[in-house]
Amino acid sequence: MVANTDNGASPDIQCRSLTKAFPGNVEVLRPLDLEIAGGETTALVGPSGCGKSTLLRLIAGLETPSAGEVLIGGVSPAEMLRDAGLAVAFQDPSLLPWRSVRGNIELALKLARRPADPRAVEDLIRLVGLEGFADTRPGALSGGMRQRAAIARSMVTRPRLLLLDEPFGAVDELTRRQLADDLPPLWEKRQTTTLLVTHSIGEAVLLSDRVLVLTPRPAEIIADIRIELERPRAPAVTGSTEFRRLVEAVSEALAEGVRATKPPLAAQ
Amino acid sequence: MIALADPLPERVRRGASGIVGTIVILLAWELAARALAGAYILAAPSDVVVHILQNSDLIWRALRETLGNATLGYVLGNLAAIGLAGAALAWPRAEPVVAGLALLVFCLPLVATGPILRVLYGPGPGPQITLAALAVYYTTFVPLLVGLRAAPASWFELLRSYGRGRLAELVHIRARASLPYLFAGLQIAAPAAFLGAMVGEFTGAERGLGLLAIRAIRALDIAGIWALASISAAVSILIYTAVGWLSRAVLRDPPPMILAPPALPRTGHAQGLAATVMRTAFVLAMALLLWWGAMTTFDLNPFFAKRPDDVWVALFTATDARETRETLAGALGETVVFLLPGFAGGLALGAGLAILLTLAPALTPSATLIAVALRSVPILTTAPLIVLLLGRGAAGTITLVAVMVFFPTFVACLHGLRQAPGQILDVFSTYAAGPFARLWHVQVPVMLPAFFAAARMSVPASVLAVTVVEWLATGRGIGSLMALSASLSDYDMLWSSVVIVSVLSALGYAGIGWVERRVLTVFASEQVAR
């Protein structure tokens, strides 16, 4: 793949020998090489604590690598941050408690130094199913509703790179399905490069073009599975043989990764 | 059944119980005064009202004077607090020094600072305003510093993910997140400013409630003493309530409790100790430099404006240095004998009563109401009363110190006990655990941060209490020595006692902080890791 040096739409992501260790010699990432094509949706799947979130934060420029580098569309994450080209939806929704749902979403535009765009804000509020709650403060919302507000906020600046860290963790099953229907077409239309960290294998397969399976810490990519399911993916796709085969493949890789790194129970 | 049959909203019931409580207290007061008539102890509420009406002009003028000075000191002190917190935030490496100097200044014994300021300023309201400012800035500075950081890391990361820096953090997060803490500080500061202004007036003002109080004490004007104490208490409760109301109107939420213990360097133990010693030495050096610089810059008369080297000479190299040290040590000894039992007793009673009330929750609402009302009273303005009631001996002094420590500790502990997470208590309920098990395993550990915060802040407060009583009433100890030195113009002794008392107070504060860290590391590690 050729580096996408065009700073416009769909930046690709390149990680070269990316390494991260935390104080106390906790090795989170071994030298990791990774290329993600621009405009694709990629899911990172791995056991708890394997370093998925750290990888996401390194790509977002919120952590500095111990060694190696990250390039987004040919530039460093720091440069990407400077012109507000990316957005992150954190695991913890991180809404400011003194701003309403609308106020929190509008804040992202303000922070990114973009002009106010009331229509885009309203559209996103509707998209994540929070109509009627635009003027509510986060304290009065359920965990799932807060996460939906955070997802809306992450999309309002039309980021070229969207990083989602377990964005649907607290969202109820019905809304999850709705979001799985509504969000990917929007990402596709905007040609957003999307990186999604998730625990749910089904969600990874349903939303992504590609699923990367990580081993327990220090994370290594044990499987790289392309998802060739047709888009838009109708809800019925989850019942298809192909979908089930892909889910099976991802689970198998996940289990394999855990087996390979963990001594047998008797030896513990 | 009772819960179902209760149609009155909480606020109405609280208000009603407050009114009923007040009437009961007034009646008991009146009856006690009638019973003790002729003992020169208690003035009945009716006598107090008559006294106020007869002297309304005088009292009104004095009240306006004191309120004016307190307000100015309040504004200046809080602005200083905001400035200091801003400096510590903008330049984090300077924070230990800023905080250390702020603590040292807060520990200055007002009883001695008052006369010194009086000679420095000359006549006029200068000392009252300065003392009011000195009494408030620290209790605003500490919570504000906590509040400016009281936001989860992820909020700051959100801003960083949009490429924004420290200024945006300040505008969008810190300024707003710190508001509840700022208001908590402003609320505590309101009665403290009033108290500071009154102590300033004790030290030789021409007008004000403090002056009237001194006169009433000297004339043994019982009705006058009670009238002035009642007015001070009422005014303080009013201001305290008004700031609380304002903060609720602005914030919608009640101000939080400030719990964070003093910050500790993130180094190993040995390094930490060395760093602490270095930092302390640096703070002391800075303090000496500022002191010397101020005296020299304003070219103050060395007869009363002593420099650090004068104090050194007075304490160590002068021909009478030995006597000076012995006098100081003797006076300190007399003070400590009253201070320590009062301090420990106040802490124990405050925490103990809060725990008892948790076991008997039916009593809690009315007890809290009374305690919150009384917390806003500058206890010290009632010092003459306690001396009247308990005499000029040990009992009166110890009681006053204990009362000064009791109220903040009680309120903080009650609040702390209520922070016990409901889910954890539910887990205990599912095992049918009794109230003592809940108390021991959940509520008391959760209360500890609030308890220690109250204990730390009570150190300078108790020093203030003991010195004021010694000076106004008992004629013993360091407070009396300071007052005597002031009236004899023995400025060497006065400045020496200021230095010694400030350093000892700051050490006491730091000592409690040290114990606090060790205890909280075990019981509330999330409060320590900052």
PDB file of C-alpha atoms in Angstrom, chain A residues 14 18 29 40 57 68 92 95 114 122 125-126 132 144 157 181 187 192 211 215 220 229 233 244 258 261:
ATOM      1  CA  GLN A  14       0.898   2.939   9.362  1.00  0.00           C
ATOM      2  CA  LEU A  18       5.499   0.376  17.351  1.00  0.00           C
ATOM      3  CA  LEU A  29       3.094  -3.598  22.757  1.00  0.00           C
ATOM      4  CA  GLU A  40     -11.800   1.333   5.787  1.00  0.00           C
ATOM      5  CA  ARG A  57      -4.317   5.951  22.108  1.00  0.00           C
ATOM      6  CA  GLY A  68       8.755   3.021  16.501  1.00  0.00           C
ATOM      7  CA  ASP A  92     -15.867   6.510  29.336  1.00  0.00           C
ATOM      8  CA  LEU A  95     -19.200  14.366  28.690  1.00  0.00           C
ATOM      9  CA  ARG A 114     -15.131  24.908  13.248  1.00  0.00           C
ATOM     10  CA  GLU A 122     -29.521  18.043  15.410  1.00  0.00           C
ATOM     11  CA  ILE A 125     -28.674  13.759  17.915  1.00  0.00           C
ATOM     12  CA  ARG A 126     -31.450  12.142  15.909  1.00  0.00           C
ATOM     13  CA  GLY A 132     -35.973  14.832  23.089  1.00  0.00           C
ATOM     14  CA  GLY A 144     -25.984   3.959  27.188  1.00  0.00           C
ATOM     15  CA  THR A 157     -16.444  17.511  13.314  1.00  0.00           C
ATOM     16  CA  ASP A 181     -27.365  -0.071  10.762  1.00  0.00           C
ATOM     17  CA  TRP A 187     -18.657   6.494   7.630  1.00  0.00           C
ATOM     18  CA  THR A 192     -13.915   8.125   7.282  1.00  0.00           C
ATOM     19  CA  VAL A 211     -10.875  -7.579  11.954  1.00  0.00           C
ATOM     20  CA  THR A 215      -3.002 -11.833  21.673  1.00  0.00           C
ATOM     21  CA  GLU A 220       0.669  -9.122  18.782  1.00  0.00           C
ATOM     22  CA  LEU A 229     -19.882  -9.136   3.565  1.00  0.00           C
ATOM     23  CA  ARG A 233     -25.383  -4.948   5.710  1.00  0.00           C
ATOM     24  CA  ARG A 244     -21.401 -17.154  11.370  1.00  0.00           C
ATOM     25  CA  VAL A 258      -4.923 -17.009  24.631  1.00  0.00           C
ATOM     26  CA  THR A 261       0.477 -17.352  25.661  1.00  0.00           C
TER      27      THR A 261
END
